[in-house]
Short mmCIF file of C-alpha atoms and ligand atoms in Angstrom, two decimals:
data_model
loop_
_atom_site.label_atom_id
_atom_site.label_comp_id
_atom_site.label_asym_id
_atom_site.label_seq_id
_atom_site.Cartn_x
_atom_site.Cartn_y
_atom_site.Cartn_z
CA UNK A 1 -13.08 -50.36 -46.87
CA UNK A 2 -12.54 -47.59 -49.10
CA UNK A 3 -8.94 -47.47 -48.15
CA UNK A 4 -8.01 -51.13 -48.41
CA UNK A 5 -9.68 -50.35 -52.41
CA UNK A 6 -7.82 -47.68 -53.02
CA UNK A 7 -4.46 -49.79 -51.54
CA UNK A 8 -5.20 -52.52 -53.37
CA UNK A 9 -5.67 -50.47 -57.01
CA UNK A 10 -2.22 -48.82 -56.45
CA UNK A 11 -0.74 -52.30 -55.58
CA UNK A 12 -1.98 -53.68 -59.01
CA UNK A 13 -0.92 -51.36 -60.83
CA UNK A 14 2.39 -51.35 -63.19
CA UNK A 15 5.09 -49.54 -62.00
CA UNK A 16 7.73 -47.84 -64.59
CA UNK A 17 10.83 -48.80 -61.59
CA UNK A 18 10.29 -50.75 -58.55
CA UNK A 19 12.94 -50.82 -56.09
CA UNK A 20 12.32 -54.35 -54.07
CA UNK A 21 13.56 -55.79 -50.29
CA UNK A 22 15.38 -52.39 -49.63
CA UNK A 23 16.26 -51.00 -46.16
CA UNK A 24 14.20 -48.24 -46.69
CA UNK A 25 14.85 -45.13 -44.84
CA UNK A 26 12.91 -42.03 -44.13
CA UNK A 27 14.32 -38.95 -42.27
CA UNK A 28 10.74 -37.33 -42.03
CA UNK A 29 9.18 -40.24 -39.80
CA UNK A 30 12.04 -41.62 -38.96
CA UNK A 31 11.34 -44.93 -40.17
CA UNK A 32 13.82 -47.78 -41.38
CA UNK A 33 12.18 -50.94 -42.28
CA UNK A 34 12.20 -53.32 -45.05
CA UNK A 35 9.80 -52.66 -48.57
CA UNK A 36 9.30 -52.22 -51.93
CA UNK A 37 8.86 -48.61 -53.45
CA UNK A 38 7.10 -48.63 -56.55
CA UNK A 39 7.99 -45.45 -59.24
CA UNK A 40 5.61 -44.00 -61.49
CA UNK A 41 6.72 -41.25 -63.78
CA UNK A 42 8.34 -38.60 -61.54
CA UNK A 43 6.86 -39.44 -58.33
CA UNK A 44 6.98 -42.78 -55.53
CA UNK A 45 3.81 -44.30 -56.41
CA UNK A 46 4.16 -46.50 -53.20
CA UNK A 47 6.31 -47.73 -50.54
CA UNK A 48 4.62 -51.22 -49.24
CA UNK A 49 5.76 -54.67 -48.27
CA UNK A 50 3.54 -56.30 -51.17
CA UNK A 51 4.68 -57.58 -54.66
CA UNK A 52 4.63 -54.68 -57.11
CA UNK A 53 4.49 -55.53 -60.67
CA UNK A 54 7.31 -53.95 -63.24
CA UNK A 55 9.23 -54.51 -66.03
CA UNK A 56 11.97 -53.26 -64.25
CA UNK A 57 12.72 -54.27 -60.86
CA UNK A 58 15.74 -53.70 -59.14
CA UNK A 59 17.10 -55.88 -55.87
CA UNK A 60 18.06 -53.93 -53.00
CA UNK A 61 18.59 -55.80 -50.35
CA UNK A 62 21.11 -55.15 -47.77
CA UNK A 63 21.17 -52.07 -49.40
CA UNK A 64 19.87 -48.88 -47.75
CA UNK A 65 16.93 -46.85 -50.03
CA UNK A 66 16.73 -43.32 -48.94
CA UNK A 67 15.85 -39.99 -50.58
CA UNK A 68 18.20 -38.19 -52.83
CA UNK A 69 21.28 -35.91 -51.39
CA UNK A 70 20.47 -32.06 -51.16
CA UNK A 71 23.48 -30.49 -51.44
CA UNK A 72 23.16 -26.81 -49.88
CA UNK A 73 26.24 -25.76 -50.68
CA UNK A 74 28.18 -26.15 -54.21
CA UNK A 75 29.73 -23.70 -56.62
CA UNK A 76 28.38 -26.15 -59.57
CA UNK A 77 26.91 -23.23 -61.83
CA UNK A 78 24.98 -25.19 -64.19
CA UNK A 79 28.44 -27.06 -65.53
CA UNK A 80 27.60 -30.26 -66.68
CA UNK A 81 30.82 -32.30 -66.05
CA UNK A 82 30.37 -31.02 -62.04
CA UNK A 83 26.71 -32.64 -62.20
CA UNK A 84 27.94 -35.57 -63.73
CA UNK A 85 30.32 -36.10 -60.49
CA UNK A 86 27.77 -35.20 -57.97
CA UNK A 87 24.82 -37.50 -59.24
CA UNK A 88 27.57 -40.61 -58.88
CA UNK A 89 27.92 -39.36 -55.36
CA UNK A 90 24.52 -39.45 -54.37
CA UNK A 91 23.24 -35.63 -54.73
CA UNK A 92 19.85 -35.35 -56.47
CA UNK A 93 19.73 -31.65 -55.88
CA UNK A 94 22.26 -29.21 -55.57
CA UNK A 95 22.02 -25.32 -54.90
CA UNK A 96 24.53 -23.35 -56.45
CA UNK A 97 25.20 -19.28 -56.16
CA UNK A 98 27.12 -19.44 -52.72
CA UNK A 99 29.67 -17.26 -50.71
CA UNK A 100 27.76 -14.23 -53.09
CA UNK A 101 28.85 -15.68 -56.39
CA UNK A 102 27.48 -17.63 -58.35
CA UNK A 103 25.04 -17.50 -62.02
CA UNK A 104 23.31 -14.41 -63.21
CA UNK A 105 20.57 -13.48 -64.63
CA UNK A 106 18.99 -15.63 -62.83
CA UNK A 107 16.13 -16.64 -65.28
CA UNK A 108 18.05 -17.42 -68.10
CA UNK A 109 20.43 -19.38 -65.80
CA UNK A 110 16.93 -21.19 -64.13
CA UNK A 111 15.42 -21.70 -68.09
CA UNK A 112 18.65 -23.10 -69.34
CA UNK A 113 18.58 -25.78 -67.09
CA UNK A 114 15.14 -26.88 -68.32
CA UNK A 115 15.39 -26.37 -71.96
CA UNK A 116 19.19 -28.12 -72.03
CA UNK A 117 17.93 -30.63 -69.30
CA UNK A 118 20.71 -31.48 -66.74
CA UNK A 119 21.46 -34.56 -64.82
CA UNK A 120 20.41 -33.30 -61.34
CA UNK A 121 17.61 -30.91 -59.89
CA UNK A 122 19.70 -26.96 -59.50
CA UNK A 123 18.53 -23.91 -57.99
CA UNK A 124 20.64 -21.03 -57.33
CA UNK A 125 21.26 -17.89 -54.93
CA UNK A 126 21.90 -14.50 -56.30
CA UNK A 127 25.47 -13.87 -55.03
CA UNK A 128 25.91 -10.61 -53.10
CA UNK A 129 29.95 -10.17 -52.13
CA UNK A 130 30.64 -10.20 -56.12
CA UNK A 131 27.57 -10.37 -57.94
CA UNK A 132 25.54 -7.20 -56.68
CA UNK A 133 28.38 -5.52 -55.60
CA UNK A 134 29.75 -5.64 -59.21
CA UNK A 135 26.82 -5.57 -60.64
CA UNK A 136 26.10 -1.58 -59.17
CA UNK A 137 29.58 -0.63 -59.89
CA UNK A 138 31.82 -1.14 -56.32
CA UNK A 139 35.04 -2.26 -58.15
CA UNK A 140 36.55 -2.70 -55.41
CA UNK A 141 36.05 -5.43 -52.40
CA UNK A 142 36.93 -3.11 -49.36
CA UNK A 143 35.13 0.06 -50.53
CA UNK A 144 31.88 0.49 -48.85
CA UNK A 145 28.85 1.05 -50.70
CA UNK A 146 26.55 4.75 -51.11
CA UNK A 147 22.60 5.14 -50.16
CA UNK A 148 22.18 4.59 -53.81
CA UNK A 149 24.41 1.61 -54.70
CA UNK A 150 22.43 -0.18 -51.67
CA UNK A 151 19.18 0.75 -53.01
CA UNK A 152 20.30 -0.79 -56.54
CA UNK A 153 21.87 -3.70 -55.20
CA UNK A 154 18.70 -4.28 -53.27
CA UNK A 155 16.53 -3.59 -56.70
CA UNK A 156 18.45 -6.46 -58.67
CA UNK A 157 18.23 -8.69 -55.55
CA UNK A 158 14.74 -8.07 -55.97
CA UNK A 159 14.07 -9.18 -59.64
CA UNK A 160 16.37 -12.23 -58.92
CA UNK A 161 14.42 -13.94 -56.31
CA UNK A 162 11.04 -12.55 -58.66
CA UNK A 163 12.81 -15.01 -61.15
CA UNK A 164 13.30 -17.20 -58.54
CA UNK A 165 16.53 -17.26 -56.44
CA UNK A 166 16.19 -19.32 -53.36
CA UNK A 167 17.47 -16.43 -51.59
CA UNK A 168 20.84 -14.14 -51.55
CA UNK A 169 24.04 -15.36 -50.64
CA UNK A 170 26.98 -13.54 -48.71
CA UNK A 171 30.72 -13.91 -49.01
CA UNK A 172 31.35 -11.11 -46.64
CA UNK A 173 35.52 -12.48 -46.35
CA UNK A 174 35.93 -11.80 -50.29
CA UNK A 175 34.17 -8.19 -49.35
CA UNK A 176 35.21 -6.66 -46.37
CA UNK A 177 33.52 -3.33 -47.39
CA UNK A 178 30.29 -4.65 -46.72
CA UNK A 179 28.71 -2.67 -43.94
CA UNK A 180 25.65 -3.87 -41.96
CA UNK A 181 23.35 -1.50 -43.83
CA UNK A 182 23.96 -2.87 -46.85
CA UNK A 183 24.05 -6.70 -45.16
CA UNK A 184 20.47 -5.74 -43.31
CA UNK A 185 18.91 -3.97 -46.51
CA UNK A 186 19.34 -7.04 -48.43
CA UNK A 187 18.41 -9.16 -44.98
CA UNK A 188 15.64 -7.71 -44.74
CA UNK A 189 14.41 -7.98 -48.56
CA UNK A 190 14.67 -12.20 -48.42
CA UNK A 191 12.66 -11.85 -44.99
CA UNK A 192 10.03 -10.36 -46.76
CA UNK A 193 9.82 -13.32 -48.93
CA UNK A 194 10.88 -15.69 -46.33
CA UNK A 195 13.81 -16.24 -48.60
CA UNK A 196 17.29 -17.48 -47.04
CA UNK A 197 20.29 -15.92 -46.76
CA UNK A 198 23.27 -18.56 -46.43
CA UNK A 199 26.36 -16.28 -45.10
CA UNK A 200 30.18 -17.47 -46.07
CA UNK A 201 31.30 -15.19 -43.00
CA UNK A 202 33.68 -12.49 -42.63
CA UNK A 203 36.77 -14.42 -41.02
CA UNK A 204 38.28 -17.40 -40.37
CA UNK A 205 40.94 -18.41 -38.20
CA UNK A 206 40.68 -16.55 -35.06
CA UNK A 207 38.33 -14.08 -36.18
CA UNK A 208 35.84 -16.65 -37.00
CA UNK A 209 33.85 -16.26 -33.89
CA UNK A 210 33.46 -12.69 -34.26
CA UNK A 211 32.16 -13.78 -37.95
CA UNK A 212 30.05 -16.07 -36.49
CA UNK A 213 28.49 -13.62 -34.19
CA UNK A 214 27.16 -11.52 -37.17
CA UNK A 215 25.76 -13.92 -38.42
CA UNK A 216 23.57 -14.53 -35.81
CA UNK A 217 22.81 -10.82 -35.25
CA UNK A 218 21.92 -10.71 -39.01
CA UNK A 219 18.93 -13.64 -38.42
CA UNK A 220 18.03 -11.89 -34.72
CA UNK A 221 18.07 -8.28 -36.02
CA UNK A 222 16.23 -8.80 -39.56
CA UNK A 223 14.24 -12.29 -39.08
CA UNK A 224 15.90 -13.45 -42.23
CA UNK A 225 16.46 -17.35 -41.69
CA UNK A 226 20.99 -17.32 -42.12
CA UNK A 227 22.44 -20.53 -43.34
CA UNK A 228 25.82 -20.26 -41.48
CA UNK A 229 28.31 -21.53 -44.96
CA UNK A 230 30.77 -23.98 -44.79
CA UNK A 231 31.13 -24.00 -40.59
CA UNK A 232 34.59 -26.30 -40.53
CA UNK A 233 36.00 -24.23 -43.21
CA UNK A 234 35.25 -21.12 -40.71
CA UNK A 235 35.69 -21.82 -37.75
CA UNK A 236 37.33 -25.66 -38.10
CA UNK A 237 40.81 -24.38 -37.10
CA UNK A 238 40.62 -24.48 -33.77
CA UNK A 239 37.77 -23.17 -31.83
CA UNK A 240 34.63 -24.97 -32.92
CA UNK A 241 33.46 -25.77 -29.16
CA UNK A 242 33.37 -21.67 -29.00
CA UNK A 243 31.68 -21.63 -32.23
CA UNK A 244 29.27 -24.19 -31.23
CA UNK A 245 28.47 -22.43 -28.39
CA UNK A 246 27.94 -19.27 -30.12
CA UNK A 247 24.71 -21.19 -32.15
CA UNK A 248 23.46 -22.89 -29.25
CA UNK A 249 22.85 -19.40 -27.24
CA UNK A 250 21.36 -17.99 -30.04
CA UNK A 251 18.89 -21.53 -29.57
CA UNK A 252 18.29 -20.86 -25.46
CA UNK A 253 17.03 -17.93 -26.85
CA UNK A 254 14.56 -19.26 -28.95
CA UNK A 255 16.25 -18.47 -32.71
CA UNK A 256 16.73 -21.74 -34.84
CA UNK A 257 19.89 -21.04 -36.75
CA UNK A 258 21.22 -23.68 -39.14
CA UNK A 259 24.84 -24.34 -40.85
CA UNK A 260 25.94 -26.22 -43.81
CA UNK A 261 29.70 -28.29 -43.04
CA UNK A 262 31.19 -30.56 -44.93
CA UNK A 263 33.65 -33.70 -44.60
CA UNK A 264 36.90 -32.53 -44.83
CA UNK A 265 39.24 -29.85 -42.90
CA UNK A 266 41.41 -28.55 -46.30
CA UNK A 267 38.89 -25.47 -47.78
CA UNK A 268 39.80 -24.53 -51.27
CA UNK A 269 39.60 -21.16 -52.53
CA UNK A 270 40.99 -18.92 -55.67
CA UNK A 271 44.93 -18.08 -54.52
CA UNK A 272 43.80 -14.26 -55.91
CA UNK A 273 41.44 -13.82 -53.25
CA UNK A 274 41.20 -11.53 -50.16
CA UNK A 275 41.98 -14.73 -48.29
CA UNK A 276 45.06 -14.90 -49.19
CA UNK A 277 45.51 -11.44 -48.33
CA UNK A 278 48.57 -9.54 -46.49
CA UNK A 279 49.34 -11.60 -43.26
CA UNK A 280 47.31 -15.20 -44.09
CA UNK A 281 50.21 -17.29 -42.50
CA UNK A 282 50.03 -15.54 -39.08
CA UNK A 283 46.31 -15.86 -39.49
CA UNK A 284 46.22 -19.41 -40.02
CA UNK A 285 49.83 -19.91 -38.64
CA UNK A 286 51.09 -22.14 -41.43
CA UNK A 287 53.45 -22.10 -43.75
CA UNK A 288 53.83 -21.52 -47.65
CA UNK A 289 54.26 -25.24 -48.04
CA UNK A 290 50.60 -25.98 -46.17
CA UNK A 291 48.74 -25.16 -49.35
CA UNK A 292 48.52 -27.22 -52.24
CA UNK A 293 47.68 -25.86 -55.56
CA UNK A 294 44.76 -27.66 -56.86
CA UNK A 295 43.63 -26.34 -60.68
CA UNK A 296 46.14 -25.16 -64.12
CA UNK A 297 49.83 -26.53 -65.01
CA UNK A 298 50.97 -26.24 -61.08
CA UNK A 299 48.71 -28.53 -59.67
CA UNK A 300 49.47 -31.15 -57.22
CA UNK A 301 52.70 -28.63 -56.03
CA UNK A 302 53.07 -27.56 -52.72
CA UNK A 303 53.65 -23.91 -52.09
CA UNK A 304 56.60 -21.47 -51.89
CA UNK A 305 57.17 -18.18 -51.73
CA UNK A 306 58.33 -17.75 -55.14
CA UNK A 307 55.27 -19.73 -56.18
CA UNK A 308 52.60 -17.84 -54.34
CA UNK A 309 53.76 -14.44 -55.66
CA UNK A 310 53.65 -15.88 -59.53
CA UNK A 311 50.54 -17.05 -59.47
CA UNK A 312 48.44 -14.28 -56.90
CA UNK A 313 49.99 -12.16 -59.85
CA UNK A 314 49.98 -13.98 -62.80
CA UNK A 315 47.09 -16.16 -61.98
CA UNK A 316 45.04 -14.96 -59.73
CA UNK A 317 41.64 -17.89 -60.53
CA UNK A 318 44.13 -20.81 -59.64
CA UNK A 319 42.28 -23.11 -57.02
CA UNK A 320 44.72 -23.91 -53.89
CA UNK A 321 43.40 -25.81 -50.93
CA UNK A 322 45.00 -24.80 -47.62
CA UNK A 323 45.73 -27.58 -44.73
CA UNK A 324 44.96 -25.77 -42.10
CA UNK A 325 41.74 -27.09 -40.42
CA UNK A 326 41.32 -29.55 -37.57
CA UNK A 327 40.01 -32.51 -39.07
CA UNK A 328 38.15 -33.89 -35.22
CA UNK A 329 36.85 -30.35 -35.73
CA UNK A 330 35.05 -31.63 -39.06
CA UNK A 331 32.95 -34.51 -37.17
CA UNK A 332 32.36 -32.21 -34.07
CA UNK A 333 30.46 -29.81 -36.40
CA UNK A 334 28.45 -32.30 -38.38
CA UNK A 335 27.67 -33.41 -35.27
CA UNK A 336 25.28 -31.20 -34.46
CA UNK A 337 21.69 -31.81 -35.26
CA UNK A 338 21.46 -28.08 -36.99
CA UNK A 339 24.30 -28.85 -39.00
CA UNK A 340 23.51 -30.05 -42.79
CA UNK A 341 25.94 -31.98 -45.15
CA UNK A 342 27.49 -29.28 -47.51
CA UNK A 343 30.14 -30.04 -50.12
CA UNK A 344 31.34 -26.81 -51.18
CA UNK A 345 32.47 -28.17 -53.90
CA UNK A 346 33.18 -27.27 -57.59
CA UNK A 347 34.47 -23.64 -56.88
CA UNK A 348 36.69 -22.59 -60.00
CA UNK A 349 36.67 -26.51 -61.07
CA UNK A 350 34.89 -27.38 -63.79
CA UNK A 351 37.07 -30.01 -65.67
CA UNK A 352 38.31 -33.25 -65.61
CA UNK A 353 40.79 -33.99 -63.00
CA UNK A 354 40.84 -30.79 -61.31
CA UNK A 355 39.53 -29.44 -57.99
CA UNK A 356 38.89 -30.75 -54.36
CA UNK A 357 38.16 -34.08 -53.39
CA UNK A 358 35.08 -32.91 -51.89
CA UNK A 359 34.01 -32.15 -55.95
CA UNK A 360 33.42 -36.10 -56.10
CA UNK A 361 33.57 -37.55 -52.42
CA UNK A 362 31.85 -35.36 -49.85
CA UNK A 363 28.88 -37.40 -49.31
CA UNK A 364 30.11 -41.11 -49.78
CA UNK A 365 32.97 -40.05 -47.15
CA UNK A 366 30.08 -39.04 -44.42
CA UNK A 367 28.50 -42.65 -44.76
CA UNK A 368 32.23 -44.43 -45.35
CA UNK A 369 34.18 -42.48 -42.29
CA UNK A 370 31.49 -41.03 -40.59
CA UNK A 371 29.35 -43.77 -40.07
CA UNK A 372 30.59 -47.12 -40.53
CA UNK A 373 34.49 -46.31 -39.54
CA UNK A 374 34.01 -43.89 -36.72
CA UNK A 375 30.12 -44.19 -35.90
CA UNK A 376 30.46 -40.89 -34.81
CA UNK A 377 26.95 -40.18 -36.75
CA UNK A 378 24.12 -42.67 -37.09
CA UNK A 379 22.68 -44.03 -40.07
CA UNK A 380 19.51 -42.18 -39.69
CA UNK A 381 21.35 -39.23 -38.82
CA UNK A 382 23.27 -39.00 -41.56
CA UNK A 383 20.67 -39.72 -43.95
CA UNK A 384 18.90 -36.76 -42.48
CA UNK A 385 21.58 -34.28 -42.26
CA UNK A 386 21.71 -35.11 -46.41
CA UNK A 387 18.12 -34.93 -47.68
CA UNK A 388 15.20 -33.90 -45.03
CA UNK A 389 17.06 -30.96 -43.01
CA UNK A 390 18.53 -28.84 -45.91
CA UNK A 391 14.96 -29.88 -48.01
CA UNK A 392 12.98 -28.12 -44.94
CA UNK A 393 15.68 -25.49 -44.89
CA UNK A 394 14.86 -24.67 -48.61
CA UNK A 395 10.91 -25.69 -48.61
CA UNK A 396 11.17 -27.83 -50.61
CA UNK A 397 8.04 -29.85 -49.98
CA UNK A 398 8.29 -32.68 -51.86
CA UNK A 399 12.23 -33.64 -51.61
CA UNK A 400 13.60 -35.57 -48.38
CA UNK A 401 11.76 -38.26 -48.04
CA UNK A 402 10.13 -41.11 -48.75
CA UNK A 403 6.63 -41.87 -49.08
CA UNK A 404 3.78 -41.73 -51.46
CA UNK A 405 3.21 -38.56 -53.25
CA UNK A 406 7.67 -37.71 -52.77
CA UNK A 407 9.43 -36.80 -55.94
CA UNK A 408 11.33 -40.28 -56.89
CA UNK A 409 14.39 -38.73 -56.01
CA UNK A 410 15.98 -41.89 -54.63
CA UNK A 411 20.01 -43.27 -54.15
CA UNK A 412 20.35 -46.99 -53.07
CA UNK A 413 23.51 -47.83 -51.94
CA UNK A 414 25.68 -50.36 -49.94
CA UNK A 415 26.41 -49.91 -46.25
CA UNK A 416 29.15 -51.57 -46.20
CA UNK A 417 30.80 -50.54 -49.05
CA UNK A 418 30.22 -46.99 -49.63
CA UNK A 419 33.69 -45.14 -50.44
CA UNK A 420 35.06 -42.33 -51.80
CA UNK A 421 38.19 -42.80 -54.08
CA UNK A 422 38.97 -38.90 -54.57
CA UNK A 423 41.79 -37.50 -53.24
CA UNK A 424 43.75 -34.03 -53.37
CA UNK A 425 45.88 -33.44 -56.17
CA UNK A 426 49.52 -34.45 -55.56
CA UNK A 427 47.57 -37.43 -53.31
CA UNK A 428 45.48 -38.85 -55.77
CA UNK A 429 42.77 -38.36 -58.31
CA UNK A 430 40.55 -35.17 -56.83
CA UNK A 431 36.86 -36.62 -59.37
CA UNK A 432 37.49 -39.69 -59.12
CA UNK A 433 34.34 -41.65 -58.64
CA UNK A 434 32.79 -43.07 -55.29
CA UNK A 435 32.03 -46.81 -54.89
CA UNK A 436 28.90 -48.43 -53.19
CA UNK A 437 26.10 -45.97 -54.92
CA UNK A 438 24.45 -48.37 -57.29
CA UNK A 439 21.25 -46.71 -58.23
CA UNK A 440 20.28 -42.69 -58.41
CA UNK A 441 17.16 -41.36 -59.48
CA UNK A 442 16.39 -37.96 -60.31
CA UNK A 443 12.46 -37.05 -61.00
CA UNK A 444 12.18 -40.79 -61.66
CA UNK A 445 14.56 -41.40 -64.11
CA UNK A 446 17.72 -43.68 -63.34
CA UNK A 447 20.89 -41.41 -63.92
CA UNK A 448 22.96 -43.79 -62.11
CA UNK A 449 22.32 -47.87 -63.14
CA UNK A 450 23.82 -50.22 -61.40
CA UNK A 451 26.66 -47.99 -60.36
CA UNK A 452 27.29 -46.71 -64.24
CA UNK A 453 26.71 -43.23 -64.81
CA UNK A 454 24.09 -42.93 -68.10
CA UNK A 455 25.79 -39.90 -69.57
CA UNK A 456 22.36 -39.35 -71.84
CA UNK A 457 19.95 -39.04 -68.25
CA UNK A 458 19.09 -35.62 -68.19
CA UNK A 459 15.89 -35.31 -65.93
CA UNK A 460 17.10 -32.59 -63.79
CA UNK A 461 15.23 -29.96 -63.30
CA UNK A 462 15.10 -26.12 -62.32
CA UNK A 463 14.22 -25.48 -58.64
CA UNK A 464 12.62 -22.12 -58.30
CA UNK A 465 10.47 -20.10 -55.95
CA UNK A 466 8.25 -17.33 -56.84
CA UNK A 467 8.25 -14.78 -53.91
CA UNK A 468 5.37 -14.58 -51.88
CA UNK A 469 4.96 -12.25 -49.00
CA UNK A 470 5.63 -14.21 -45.75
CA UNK A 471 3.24 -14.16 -42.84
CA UNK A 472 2.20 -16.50 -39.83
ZN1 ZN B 1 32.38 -19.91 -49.18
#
């Protein structure tokens, strides 16, 4: 009796948003039925199949209602115009600081976000590979660090997740110095605090699966859960099945080990860094003319020799996105029910009609190709591999689904329609918009109306964790 009371009360009441007649999905009970979710403040208020009374009430059906995108992987940095693209595409929450760069100090970066306000919910990793490494004085990227420089490194890493990091990110390729004491000292330090360390690995190409392998040993040999970065952009070139079968041994022995991949097979990456190194087109056996340069007055040009040599000199922070992955390699990866949806997106693009298409299209492309053209993941799949898998990866309790009590972090968009428009520079327009995402709510507040970005929606919040000594 008490129950049915207490339903009925919530049923009566007056919702700020209610969402009505939507396919609702949830990841975390894997339900997909028909309802109305009522919105009050920040929160869902209620997900029922009764009448809820608004003043705004928004029709969703034949549309699917699901929680918000998590993106576990961007390069956003608290840049405003990036956030702007990502919220059209779905992402409620993105987590910025990867392949061990990314914003520092971490408080100010964490405050800034609240007292500015931004459109989507952003935490951040304290970057390792450049940050730290910097940070205690190793100028340079194949040096290996002293005793001492570890035990600083491991000192700031320490105050940043205090402030509240989500954990420490590697980019061991842009560092090849890094030895496994200093890797395990800092493994070791986000164990303690059951903090995460997501790992851009040490190789691609054909040395990807010897990457991949420390990886694992880093989780096995420390306890510190790894977020294998960016898998396709790895290890996409050719031997993913060996890959895979690298994580799935560490699993028969009883370690869960999870990746972030994204939805294309081009990476993009600055054309000063050590990937481009001495001897990249034997690595990734391609030619000059197989990367594209993708930010400043070159962009959307192919390649040459001539070209390369200005600009790794001259311009060393130009973006250039190399063809050289294997794009059945991309859907093989994502795939696999460890794998999360990652963008990578917004590395060393932060304006207007720069970047990667994966800046503004990552996640409509999953549900466009992925599962309507190819059905190569289901709905519910997808929808999980977006929200409920990198929110559990995180903690973050309240994100990733749907149900009473959830933050109202909530996209509704079309099935059938869902597209992204953004293509690589030279191709097309790499920001352009996606099509099909009608409504996006951030802490309750619509940032995305009836497909129109409000460019005034700031309801975005910080995401931090204080550190607290882990135990079972
Ligand atoms: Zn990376």
């Amino acid at each position: 009796m008490k129950e049915k009371q207490d339903v009925d009360d919530i049923v009566h009441q007056k919702f700020d948003y209610v969402i009505e007649n939507g396919n609702v999905i949830d990841p975390k009970s894997h339900l997909r039925t028909i309802a109305n979710i009522g919105i009050k403040g920040d929160k869902i208020g209620i997900v029922t199949r009764e009448n809820l009374l608004s003043d705004i009430k928004i029709d969703a059906k034949n549309k699917i209602v699901c929680p918000g995108f998590i993106d576990p992987h961007c390069h956003i940095d608290g840049y405003l115009y990036n956030a702007q693209c990502y919220v059209k595409m779905g992402v409620t929450t993105a987590i910025t600081g990867n392949c061990g760069f990314g914003p520092y100090p971490i408080k100010a970066f964490l405050d800034k976000i609240d007292s500015r306000g931004f459109p989507i919910n952003h935490g951040t990793l304290i970057g390792h590979s450049f940050d730290l490494r910097k940070m205690v004085g190793l100028g340079n990227s194949t040096m290996a660090p002293t005793e001492n420089e570890i035990a600083k490194m491991v000192e700031i890493a320490q105050e940043s997740l205090e402030e509240g990091a989500l954990g420490i990110s590697l980019g061991l390729e842009y560092a090849p110095g890094s030895t496994q004491k200093e890797i395990y000292a800092l493994a070791r330090l986000a164990a303690k605090y059951d903090k995460v360390m997501p790992v851009h690995s040490r190789s691609d190409g054909w040395g990807s699966l010897a990457a991949l392998q420390e990886i694992v040993s880093i989780q096995q040999e420390t306890g510190v859960r790894v977020l294998i970065s960016h898998l396709t952009y790895q290890n996409g070139m050719g031997m993913m099945k060996e890959s895979l079968s690298i994580i799935e041994k560490a699993y028969e022995q009883g370690f869960e080990i999870y990746a972030d991949s994204g939805a294309y097979h081009a990476f993009a990456t600055f054309i000063g860094s050590e990937v481009f190194c001495k001897g990249w087109r034997e690595k990734y056996q391609c030619q000059y003319e197989d990367v594209m340069v993708s930010s400043g007055q070159h962009m959307g040009k192919r390649l040459n020799e001539a070209l390369f040599h200005e600009l790794v000199e001259n311009d060393p922070k130009t973006l250039c996105t190399a063809f050289v992955g294997c794009p059945h390699e991309v859907v093989e990866a994502l795939q696999q029910p460890y794998v999360m949806v990652s963008s990578d997106g917004a590395v060393g693009s932060h304006q207007p009609g720069t970047g990667h298409p994966q800046d503004a299209g990552t996640y409509p492309k999953v549900f466009r190709k992925f599962v309507r053209q190819m059905n190569a993941l289901t709905m519910m799949e997808a929808v999980a591999k977006c929200t409920i898998i990198p929110a559990k990866f995180f903690k973050l309790e309240n994100k990733g689904w749907i149900g009473t009590g959830a933050d109202a972090d909530i996209v509704v968009f079309d099935p059938n329609s869902i597209t992204d428009t953004s293509d690589y520079a030279g191709m097309g327009i790499p920001d352009a918009s996606p099509e099909g995402i009608e409504w996006v709510f951030v802490n309750g507040c619509p940032v995305v109306k009836n497909s129109e970005l409000d460019e005034n929606a700031m309801p975005g919040r910080a995401v931090r964790q204080k550190n607290k000594i882990w135990r079972v």
